[in-house]
XYZ file of C-alpha atoms in Angstrom:
668
model
C 188.312 10.085 77.842
C 185.310 12.279 77.060
C 186.248 15.766 75.839
C 183.702 18.458 74.901
C 185.343 21.473 73.253
C 183.631 24.759 72.440
C 180.046 23.492 72.384
C 177.822 26.299 71.104
C 174.225 25.933 70.030
C 172.658 27.810 67.144
C 171.834 31.407 68.201
C 168.162 32.202 68.699
C 166.375 35.319 67.476
C 167.253 38.230 69.809
C 168.366 35.705 72.440
C 171.747 34.257 73.375
C 172.440 30.610 72.501
C 171.329 28.002 75.014
C 174.913 26.699 75.186
C 177.773 29.132 74.692
C 181.396 27.963 74.329
C 181.131 25.115 76.820
C 184.306 23.081 77.354
C 184.837 20.293 79.867
C 185.949 16.678 80.066
C 184.859 13.425 81.654
C 187.706 11.197 82.723
C 187.635 7.411 82.467
C 187.015 5.779 85.784
C 185.114 8.830 87.086
C 181.492 9.889 87.364
C 180.975 13.474 86.172
C 177.863 15.493 87.000
C 176.706 18.321 84.740
C 174.925 20.584 87.227
C 172.607 23.441 86.359
C 169.188 24.899 87.007
C 166.310 23.920 84.682
C 166.787 25.778 81.417
C 170.534 26.220 81.878
C 171.351 24.195 78.753
C 172.231 20.767 80.187
C 170.112 18.751 77.754
C 171.160 20.916 74.819
C 174.793 20.287 75.726
C 174.233 16.526 75.637
C 172.473 16.792 72.285
C 175.362 18.840 70.911
C 177.769 16.164 72.105
C 175.717 13.514 70.332
C 175.441 15.644 67.174
C 171.663 15.711 67.489
C 171.563 19.509 67.684
C 172.892 21.989 65.106
C 175.720 24.141 66.385
C 179.467 24.460 66.705
C 182.054 22.611 68.711
C 183.156 19.009 68.818
C 183.172 16.151 71.286
C 185.806 13.426 71.350
C 184.998 9.966 72.656
C 188.344 8.318 73.362
C 189.955 10.591 70.789
C 187.356 10.288 68.012
C 184.282 12.377 67.193
C 181.008 10.526 67.057
C 180.673 10.685 63.279
C 184.062 8.962 62.939
C 183.118 5.981 65.117
C 181.989 2.962 63.050
C 179.446 1.782 65.646
C 178.520 4.721 67.908
C 175.993 2.686 69.867
C 178.788 0.451 71.147
C 180.852 3.441 72.268
C 178.170 5.658 73.847
C 175.142 4.655 75.889
C 172.490 7.381 75.851
C 169.431 8.242 77.897
C 167.756 11.501 76.883
C 164.407 12.102 78.545
C 161.851 9.333 78.165
C 162.702 6.132 76.366
C 162.188 6.867 72.646
C 159.942 4.004 71.677
C 156.543 3.381 70.135
C 153.932 3.446 72.945
C 152.351 0.194 71.790
C 155.640 -1.717 71.723
C 156.371 -4.028 74.639
C 159.351 -3.622 76.940
C 160.882 -6.874 75.753
C 160.204 -6.031 72.100
C 161.821 -2.604 72.465
C 164.985 -4.003 74.026
C 165.212 -6.830 71.494
C 164.885 -4.312 68.674
C 167.705 -2.250 70.198
C 169.787 -5.413 70.559
C 169.421 -6.025 66.828
C 170.386 -2.406 66.125
C 173.482 -2.652 68.332
C 174.491 -6.054 66.991
C 174.271 -7.997 70.259
C 172.331 -11.196 70.966
C 168.652 -10.824 71.765
C 169.184 -12.747 75.008
C 170.988 -9.727 76.436
C 167.633 -7.937 76.618
C 166.316 -10.552 79.057
C 169.502 -10.352 81.100
C 169.371 -6.581 81.432
C 165.694 -6.665 82.364
C 166.703 -8.865 85.280
C 169.522 -6.509 86.211
C 167.396 -3.356 86.356
C 164.450 -5.125 87.966
C 161.828 -4.961 85.203
C 161.696 -8.652 84.281
C 158.092 -8.781 85.453
C 157.158 -5.961 83.066
C 158.485 -7.542 79.893
C 155.024 -7.720 78.300
C 153.942 -4.227 79.370
C 153.485 -1.525 76.721
C 155.841 1.422 76.817
C 152.948 3.839 76.984
C 151.734 2.308 80.267
C 155.032 2.542 82.186
C 155.419 4.847 85.156
C 158.254 7.378 85.423
C 160.355 5.071 87.577
C 159.886 2.087 85.278
C 160.722 4.272 82.293
C 164.004 5.238 83.973
C 164.868 1.590 84.488
C 164.086 0.757 80.871
C 166.179 3.716 79.695
C 169.134 2.552 81.754
C 168.811 -0.963 80.350
C 168.729 0.444 76.812
C 171.841 2.518 77.487
C 173.777 -0.512 78.747
C 172.709 -2.957 76.007
C 175.829 -2.700 73.844
C 178.199 -2.509 76.840
C 179.387 1.031 75.951
C 182.468 2.680 77.372
C 180.764 6.060 77.867
C 177.363 6.773 79.390
C 175.522 10.056 78.731
C 172.418 10.291 80.892
C 170.001 13.205 81.123
C 168.398 13.393 84.577
C 168.627 9.618 85.138
C 167.234 9.848 88.681
C 164.152 11.872 87.744
C 161.000 10.351 89.193
C 162.841 7.819 91.367
C 162.514 7.231 95.077
C 165.559 7.824 97.340
C 166.290 4.103 97.573
C 166.106 3.740 93.805
C 168.382 6.770 93.367
C 170.986 5.139 95.608
C 170.865 1.944 93.551
C 171.103 3.862 90.281
C 174.150 5.833 91.325
C 175.786 2.687 92.690
C 175.296 1.096 89.280
C 176.865 4.112 87.572
C 179.723 3.969 90.056
C 180.293 0.320 89.176
C 180.437 1.162 85.469
C 183.005 3.890 86.118
C 185.087 1.658 88.373
C 185.797 -0.560 85.365
C 187.271 2.299 83.355
C 184.132 3.727 81.781
C 183.270 7.426 81.675
C 179.892 8.456 83.084
C 178.305 11.879 82.550
C 174.864 12.624 83.960
C 172.923 15.863 84.282
C 171.152 16.995 87.405
C 169.698 20.120 88.959
C 170.243 18.887 92.530
C 173.542 20.099 93.972
C 173.446 17.605 96.821
C 172.929 14.706 94.451
C 175.898 15.866 92.380
C 178.131 16.109 95.454
C 177.137 12.706 96.792
C 177.233 10.738 93.550
C 179.931 12.269 91.344
C 183.703 12.476 91.369
C 183.679 15.743 89.462
C 181.012 18.425 89.146
C 180.749 20.699 86.109
C 178.468 23.634 86.932
C 176.849 25.648 84.152
C 174.494 28.640 84.115
C 172.847 30.149 81.049
C 174.802 27.727 78.882
C 178.225 28.859 80.090
C 180.743 27.133 82.313
C 180.651 28.356 85.912
C 182.976 25.901 87.629
C 184.709 22.586 86.966
C 185.621 21.123 90.340
C 186.384 17.929 92.120
C 183.414 16.808 94.172
C 185.212 17.551 97.442
C 185.957 21.124 96.374
C 182.406 21.505 95.119
C 180.928 20.318 98.417
C 183.192 22.689 100.315
C 182.714 25.779 98.187
C 179.204 25.496 96.771
C 177.015 23.676 99.273
C 177.562 25.763 102.406
C 177.058 29.484 103.044
C 180.324 31.350 102.852
C 181.796 34.823 102.649
C 183.780 35.428 99.475
C 186.640 37.863 100.083
C 189.066 39.356 97.578
C 192.008 41.219 99.036
C 195.679 41.750 98.129
C 196.574 40.766 101.712
C 194.822 37.388 101.826
C 197.346 35.688 104.118
C 197.259 38.551 106.624
C 193.462 38.673 106.696
C 193.265 34.896 107.111
C 195.592 35.122 110.111
C 193.529 37.948 111.635
C 190.236 36.093 111.192
C 191.720 32.898 112.600
C 193.041 34.618 115.742
C 189.752 36.385 116.402
C 187.761 33.153 115.879
C 189.964 31.271 118.340
C 189.677 34.091 120.862
C 185.888 34.092 120.595
C 185.724 30.265 120.523
C 183.781 30.317 117.233
C 184.152 27.504 114.634
C 185.325 29.392 111.551
C 186.906 27.815 108.492
C 189.141 29.865 106.229
C 190.155 28.505 102.826
C 192.600 30.318 100.575
C 191.240 29.888 97.058
C 194.058 31.739 95.275
C 196.606 34.440 95.951
C 193.946 37.086 96.505
C 190.748 35.181 97.275
C 189.461 33.735 100.524
C 186.377 31.702 101.404
C 185.263 32.120 105.011
C 182.766 29.627 106.456
C 180.948 30.126 109.745
C 180.977 33.923 109.613
C 179.237 36.771 107.789
C 180.116 39.883 105.842
C 179.715 42.183 108.845
C 182.150 40.262 111.052
C 184.737 39.868 108.290
C 184.460 43.533 107.271
C 184.779 44.823 110.848
C 187.830 42.632 111.484
C 189.495 43.869 108.297
C 188.718 47.508 109.234
C 190.108 47.141 112.759
C 193.400 45.750 111.484
C 193.685 48.007 108.450
C 193.430 45.285 105.800
C 192.372 46.498 102.353
C 189.369 44.551 100.976
C 188.348 44.679 97.303
C 185.309 42.387 97.462
C 183.103 41.119 100.251
C 179.982 39.100 99.487
C 177.763 36.421 100.988
C 177.403 33.352 98.768
C 175.083 30.420 99.366
C 175.158 27.406 97.079
C 172.247 25.536 98.652
C 169.395 26.740 100.803
C 169.150 23.432 102.634
C 171.106 22.106 105.556
C 174.851 21.620 105.099
C 175.811 18.198 103.846
C 178.765 16.147 105.061
C 181.903 16.580 102.999
C 182.540 14.145 100.225
C 184.797 11.274 101.400
C 188.457 12.082 101.039
C 189.637 8.802 99.532
C 188.905 8.673 95.823
C 190.155 6.593 92.980
C 191.723 8.780 90.338
C 192.205 8.153 86.666
C 195.209 5.994 87.240
C 193.828 4.339 90.321
C 195.906 6.337 92.820
C 194.216 7.509 95.995
C 194.280 11.279 96.424
C 193.342 13.462 99.405
C 191.291 16.216 97.837
C 189.319 17.508 100.806
C 190.542 20.569 102.627
C 187.541 21.119 104.891
C 188.623 21.961 108.412
C 185.302 22.037 110.253
C 184.091 18.900 111.898
C 181.452 17.101 109.843
C 178.487 15.388 111.465
C 179.435 11.918 112.610
C 177.766 9.160 110.659
C 175.761 6.573 112.509
C 177.643 3.358 112.914
C 180.960 2.382 111.493
C 180.973 3.894 108.019
C 177.195 3.697 107.670
C 175.157 6.748 106.675
C 171.568 7.235 107.690
C 169.095 7.024 104.851
C 166.225 9.409 104.142
C 163.798 7.380 106.229
C 166.178 6.990 109.156
C 167.272 3.494 108.177
C 170.874 2.745 107.319
C 171.597 3.667 103.708
C 173.551 1.392 101.385
C 177.316 1.770 101.787
C 179.067 4.181 99.479
C 181.036 2.080 96.977
C 183.685 4.803 96.853
C 184.610 4.472 100.547
C 183.342 1.099 101.697
C 185.646 -1.642 100.403
C 183.040 -4.293 100.982
C 180.796 -5.400 98.111
C 177.215 -4.207 98.289
C 175.771 -7.693 97.909
C 176.378 -10.928 99.733
C 176.866 -12.961 96.577
C 178.914 -12.527 93.436
C 182.585 -12.108 92.750
C 184.892 -9.684 94.462
C 184.628 -5.975 93.623
C 186.688 -4.451 90.879
C 189.117 -2.856 93.319
C 190.396 -6.211 94.487
C 193.760 -6.903 92.885
C 194.762 -10.146 91.397
C 192.907 -12.591 89.187
C 189.238 -13.090 89.748
C 187.267 -16.273 89.509
C 183.796 -16.548 88.124
C 181.775 -17.694 85.158
C 182.996 -17.754 81.603
C 183.298 -14.564 79.611
C 180.262 -15.344 77.519
C 177.992 -14.363 80.408
C 177.687 -10.603 80.173
C 175.483 -9.776 83.151
C 174.067 -11.452 86.228
C 171.020 -10.528 88.235
C 170.359 -10.809 91.967
C 167.517 -13.247 92.332
C 167.071 -12.627 96.063
C 166.034 -8.980 95.700
C 162.605 -8.136 97.102
C 159.757 -7.657 94.684
C 159.040 -4.113 93.650
C 162.455 -2.766 94.667
C 165.712 -2.217 92.882
C 167.896 -5.293 93.227
C 170.782 -4.861 95.639
C 173.551 -5.625 93.200
C 177.250 -5.169 93.369
C 177.761 -2.982 90.304
C 181.274 -4.257 89.761
C 179.993 -7.818 89.710
C 176.939 -7.175 87.603
C 178.035 -4.939 84.774
C 180.807 -7.288 83.659
C 181.593 -10.925 84.379
C 184.133 -11.790 87.004
C 186.919 -12.483 84.542
C 186.599 -8.902 83.269
C 187.340 -7.460 86.710
C 190.691 -5.753 86.764
C 192.903 -4.332 89.468
C 192.867 -0.640 90.342
C 196.043 0.199 88.453
C 194.405 -0.869 85.175
C 191.182 1.082 85.497
C 192.329 3.945 83.332
C 192.297 1.672 80.308
C 189.085 1.183 78.328
C 187.027 -1.713 79.664
C 187.344 -4.941 77.741
C 184.027 -5.733 76.139
C 182.743 -9.208 76.797
C 179.464 -8.895 74.924
C 179.331 -11.212 71.955
C 178.710 -9.213 68.790
C 176.325 -10.286 66.062
C 177.541 -8.546 62.935
C 177.294 -9.091 59.228
C 174.690 -7.951 56.724
C 171.825 -9.582 58.636
C 172.069 -7.118 61.542
C 170.080 -4.281 59.863
C 167.608 -6.849 58.547
C 167.037 -8.234 62.060
C 166.484 -4.741 63.358
C 164.027 -3.801 60.627
C 161.987 -6.986 61.020
C 161.706 -6.413 64.779
C 160.756 -2.796 64.198
C 158.027 -3.645 61.694
C 156.410 -6.525 63.530
C 156.846 -5.093 67.024
C 153.532 -3.221 66.708
C 150.121 -3.967 65.242
C 150.439 -1.236 62.602
C 151.253 -3.521 59.620
C 148.479 -5.956 60.543
C 145.884 -3.201 60.923
C 147.043 -1.624 57.651
C 146.755 -4.938 55.818
C 143.264 -5.598 57.232
C 142.064 -2.119 56.290
C 143.565 -2.312 52.780
C 142.007 -5.705 52.085
C 138.568 -4.604 53.292
C 138.581 -1.312 51.349
C 139.985 -2.980 48.231
C 137.347 -5.714 48.194
C 134.536 -3.211 48.720
C 135.872 -0.935 45.963
C 136.192 -3.864 43.532
C 132.560 -4.820 44.149
C 131.407 -1.252 43.514
C 133.419 -1.006 40.281
C 132.135 -4.348 39.013
C 128.555 -3.398 39.838
C 128.834 -0.056 38.015
C 130.561 -1.500 34.929
C 132.513 0.438 32.274
C 135.792 -0.302 34.107
C 138.588 -2.466 32.676
C 139.006 -5.819 34.300
C 142.573 -5.024 35.443
C 141.396 -1.937 37.306
C 138.469 -3.837 38.799
C 140.785 -6.521 40.129
C 143.185 -3.865 41.480
C 140.262 -1.827 42.928
C 141.542 1.305 41.193
C 138.841 3.777 40.079
C 139.742 6.409 37.500
C 139.068 9.273 39.888
C 141.380 7.926 42.617
C 145.126 8.631 42.231
C 146.232 5.250 43.617
C 144.575 1.953 44.559
C 144.187 1.059 48.256
C 147.011 -1.501 48.121
C 149.464 1.091 46.748
C 148.443 3.593 49.420
C 148.925 0.943 52.111
C 152.355 0.051 50.722
C 153.291 3.731 50.686
C 152.126 4.130 54.282
C 154.230 1.194 55.468
C 157.205 2.617 53.586
C 156.684 6.071 55.112
C 156.605 4.570 58.603
C 159.945 2.825 57.971
C 161.840 6.061 58.566
C 158.993 8.126 59.993
C 158.978 6.121 63.218
C 162.739 6.599 63.512
C 162.300 10.351 63.753
C 159.208 10.270 65.947
C 160.467 7.497 68.218
C 164.247 7.569 67.576
C 165.587 4.167 68.493
C 168.942 4.910 66.852
C 169.579 8.249 68.541
C 173.290 7.717 69.139
C 174.094 6.495 65.635
C 175.216 9.528 63.652
C 172.259 11.739 64.267
C 168.687 10.682 64.774
C 168.872 8.153 61.928
C 172.164 6.775 60.608
C 172.801 7.268 56.896
C 174.042 3.786 56.210
C 173.613 1.799 53.047
C 172.965 -1.405 54.984
C 170.060 0.080 56.933
C 168.570 1.677 53.814
C 168.861 -1.609 51.916
C 167.155 -3.474 54.751
C 164.298 -0.996 54.873
C 163.834 -1.064 51.095
C 163.918 -4.864 51.009
C 161.485 -5.367 53.897
C 159.086 -2.720 52.571
C 159.189 -4.241 49.074
C 158.329 -7.669 50.481
C 155.503 -6.197 52.565
C 154.180 -4.316 49.526
C 154.142 -7.449 47.365
C 152.459 -9.430 50.117
C 149.898 -6.685 50.610
C 149.219 -6.549 46.871
C 148.786 -10.321 46.668
C 146.349 -10.262 49.596
C 144.367 -7.421 48.043
C 144.100 -9.077 44.627
C 143.163 -12.407 46.193
C 140.503 -10.776 48.352
C 139.134 -8.842 45.351
C 138.945 -11.979 43.222
C 137.287 -13.924 46.020
C 134.730 -11.162 46.644
C 133.929 -10.800 42.943
C 133.605 -14.555 42.486
C 131.367 -14.849 45.533
C 129.001 -12.049 44.565
C 129.017 -12.050 40.747
C 130.542 -15.409 39.853
C 133.265 -15.619 37.207
C 131.716 -13.024 34.883
C 133.647 -9.919 36.055
C 136.965 -11.781 36.011
C 136.692 -13.395 32.588
C 139.591 -15.414 31.202
C 143.147 -14.165 31.422
C 145.568 -15.556 28.853
C 148.400 -13.066 29.386
C 149.160 -12.139 32.985
C 152.889 -11.293 32.930
C 152.592 -7.617 31.970
C 149.684 -6.791 34.359
C 151.381 -8.635 37.201
C 154.657 -6.810 36.564
C 152.837 -3.485 36.412
C 151.038 -4.244 39.664
C 154.233 -5.340 41.442
C 156.193 -2.366 40.139
C 153.511 0.055 41.281
C 153.405 -1.399 44.795
C 157.174 -1.613 45.238
C 157.637 1.851 43.773
C 155.101 3.367 46.161
C 156.716 1.622 49.123
C 160.176 2.850 48.142
C 158.870 6.367 47.537
C 157.494 6.328 51.083
C 160.801 5.104 52.509
C 162.927 7.674 50.697
C 160.431 10.502 51.179
C 160.225 9.984 54.940
C 164.025 9.718 55.119
C 164.573 12.949 53.203
C 161.860 15.026 54.889
C 162.110 13.251 58.291
C 158.396 12.665 58.686
C 155.975 9.846 57.968
C 153.382 12.350 56.737
C 155.911 13.786 54.301
C 156.732 10.264 53.123
C 153.067 9.547 52.391
C 152.826 12.902 50.622
C 155.793 11.868 48.470
C 153.810 8.773 47.431
C 150.733 10.795 46.522
C 152.863 13.289 44.601
C 153.527 10.683 41.887
C 150.024 10.537 40.315
C 149.003 14.038 41.409
C 152.072 16.058 40.429
C 154.762 14.036 38.650
C 152.527 12.257 36.112
C 150.802 15.455 34.822
C 154.159 17.220 34.676
C 155.726 14.354 32.731
C 152.816 14.234 30.290
C 153.102 17.958 29.715
C 156.813 17.655 28.988
C 156.421 14.725 26.595
C 153.430 16.105 24.724
C 153.888 18.392 21.745
C 155.838 18.235 18.485
C 159.253 16.619 18.385
C 161.943 17.011 15.718
C 162.806 13.327 15.849
C 160.348 10.579 16.807
C 161.313 8.129 19.568
C 159.603 5.139 17.990
C 161.540 1.911 18.348
C 163.407 3.082 21.458
C 162.740 -0.173 23.322
C 164.106 -2.383 20.543
C 167.221 -0.214 20.148
C 167.819 -0.300 23.880
C 167.593 -4.084 23.927
C 170.122 -4.179 21.102
C 172.735 -2.545 23.357
C 173.120 -5.781 25.309
C 176.574 -7.341 24.964
C 175.050 -10.736 24.202
C 171.672 -11.638 22.676
C 168.976 -12.391 25.203
C 167.404 -15.863 25.302
C 164.048 -16.234 23.717
C 162.479 -17.126 27.054
C 163.602 -13.806 28.597
C 162.392 -11.626 25.725
C 158.712 -11.517 26.833
C 159.735 -10.417 30.316
C 161.973 -7.656 28.931
C 159.185 -6.442 26.680
C 156.808 -6.506 29.630
C 159.231 -4.470 31.731
C 159.623 -1.858 28.982
C 155.863 -1.761 28.572
C 155.460 -1.114 32.277
C 158.057 1.664 32.335
C 156.579 3.220 29.217
C 153.300 3.830 31.053
C 152.940 7.359 32.473
C 152.655 6.226 36.079
C 155.601 3.822 35.725
C 157.872 6.403 34.122
C 156.883 9.044 36.658
C 157.479 6.631 39.535
C 160.947 5.683 38.277
C 161.851 9.341 37.791
C 160.531 10.287 41.224
C 162.468 7.473 42.913
C 165.669 8.673 41.272
C 165.031 12.204 42.552
C 164.334 10.980 46.089
C 167.402 8.744 46.074
C 169.604 11.665 45.036
C 168.025 13.833 47.726
C 168.635 11.104 50.302
C 172.289 10.921 49.329
C 172.610 14.713 49.436
C 171.091 14.986 52.904
C 173.267 12.128 54.112
C 176.436 13.819 52.854
C 175.342 17.139 54.304
C 174.725 15.478 57.665
C 178.325 14.277 57.772
C 179.740 17.825 57.577
C 181.061 18.989 60.968
C 182.383 22.345 62.007
């Protein structure tokens, strides 16, 4: 059950909120359409439901708000606009990265590409996909973790009529297995044809919440809305006059005092009421769609509990469909059968549809999805949604559809799941390789210039760190890679459904810090090696000299690189921008170091000499003699201005990260 209660967006300056006190529900086993004109607040409502937009109200997914669900991606499948992915990432790489984030096997990405018909585009870049291909990829991403609820924003945008029919059949198959589907649309006819329930909004407020049959009857055809205290009498008068004049008029009693009259106009209804002395309070023409009237929605529907209800009360004769239960498509050809009314499966192969009672036979439960290999190239595969979204042994009879669908997707959990995701995110693009190549080239060139000019310590020559530059190229590269760790999440949010744009989880933060630290150390080793090789090639061994003690310089170099990478990670996470993360790295030598020097300089009542030795004496047991040089080296590194400032700055950023994470958990 999907329940949205009191959704209200943050008020704008001198303008009403985009969404104002919106309340509705999406039942399991049903497809719900959120209908509204462009700018009516449909997308904002979805973002409020997903807690991606500040505001009031709450949404319950099977009785729990999103921030109380341990793994939101497994509960809610989301498609908001274009697929949020790096343009240079491949289709297969994007889906495999999302598989790692959701904790499902990477093979499911290949399976879903077959299902949605983009297997031939697996090596295409996201930036080169057309609108239709982007819709297919978004649908595959939403279905990766086999969620119970689907929230889709304009899923049929940019699709051809045949592709729209396939898409809505797929959504119907997901709902037939007990899932809840909510999609937004601005097309009233599409909502009536494809949904079980239509929620209409205008200017962010609820206009109507109707069954699809009632919506098709009351909103899609011109009518005369009448309000009178004598509704039954007026209905009888209008019916007698219509029969006498042999005019097809439909009269529907909406409530005790409201009538909807189809096939007439205000003048005829008003004159009839005047002739018979019937008091009328309201008389107005209403037209829900300027196009031709559409056939009424089929009467037989599967409810929440699987019972068949007769919800249509339309009395006029609808246009007869061509053939036995076959509707004509947009191009005149027979359209695919409606899975809500046609009991036959929509494909010639595969197990029986989900409405068939009794046990089903099929493959083992480890197979999550199956694709139709006989589909023509370039078209959406003609799949039976009930057979494709779940394996045959997950198919259940109609009386059990109200229960949540049993997930058959094998989960890959444990502490390695965030690590798998982060590795796929980092190496899914060429950014780290280009950064490493640029850092190595600039570092080698800078080292040659410093060695040629002289008057620079050998450690700074090898690190390619001039006195006038705040950080060496390797540290800047490490900070850039760290800033992109969370910066890409906010620019291309791959984890949109997980507690806001980026989930505040210790496992994900640990994975990002660990991967960025390893990349920073590798980048530093490459830079130093390239500098040494360039210096040895051009000047021989003279600039390098002999190095007897290397522990302290190596520790200082590693600490600087790892600290810059972590500052980039935490800075981009706190300020939600890669540029802000890189600025947090540059703030260490530019702002924090001078401030720390200013604080420490000046007279002191008590000297701090011998602090390192006293701190080592606090250990519960004496340290081995072999460890003592490393401890002294670590204290020597931290005692440097840049090292102390970096440690202090990392502590500040970590506290800010924790504060923003706790603040993000607060819900009204």
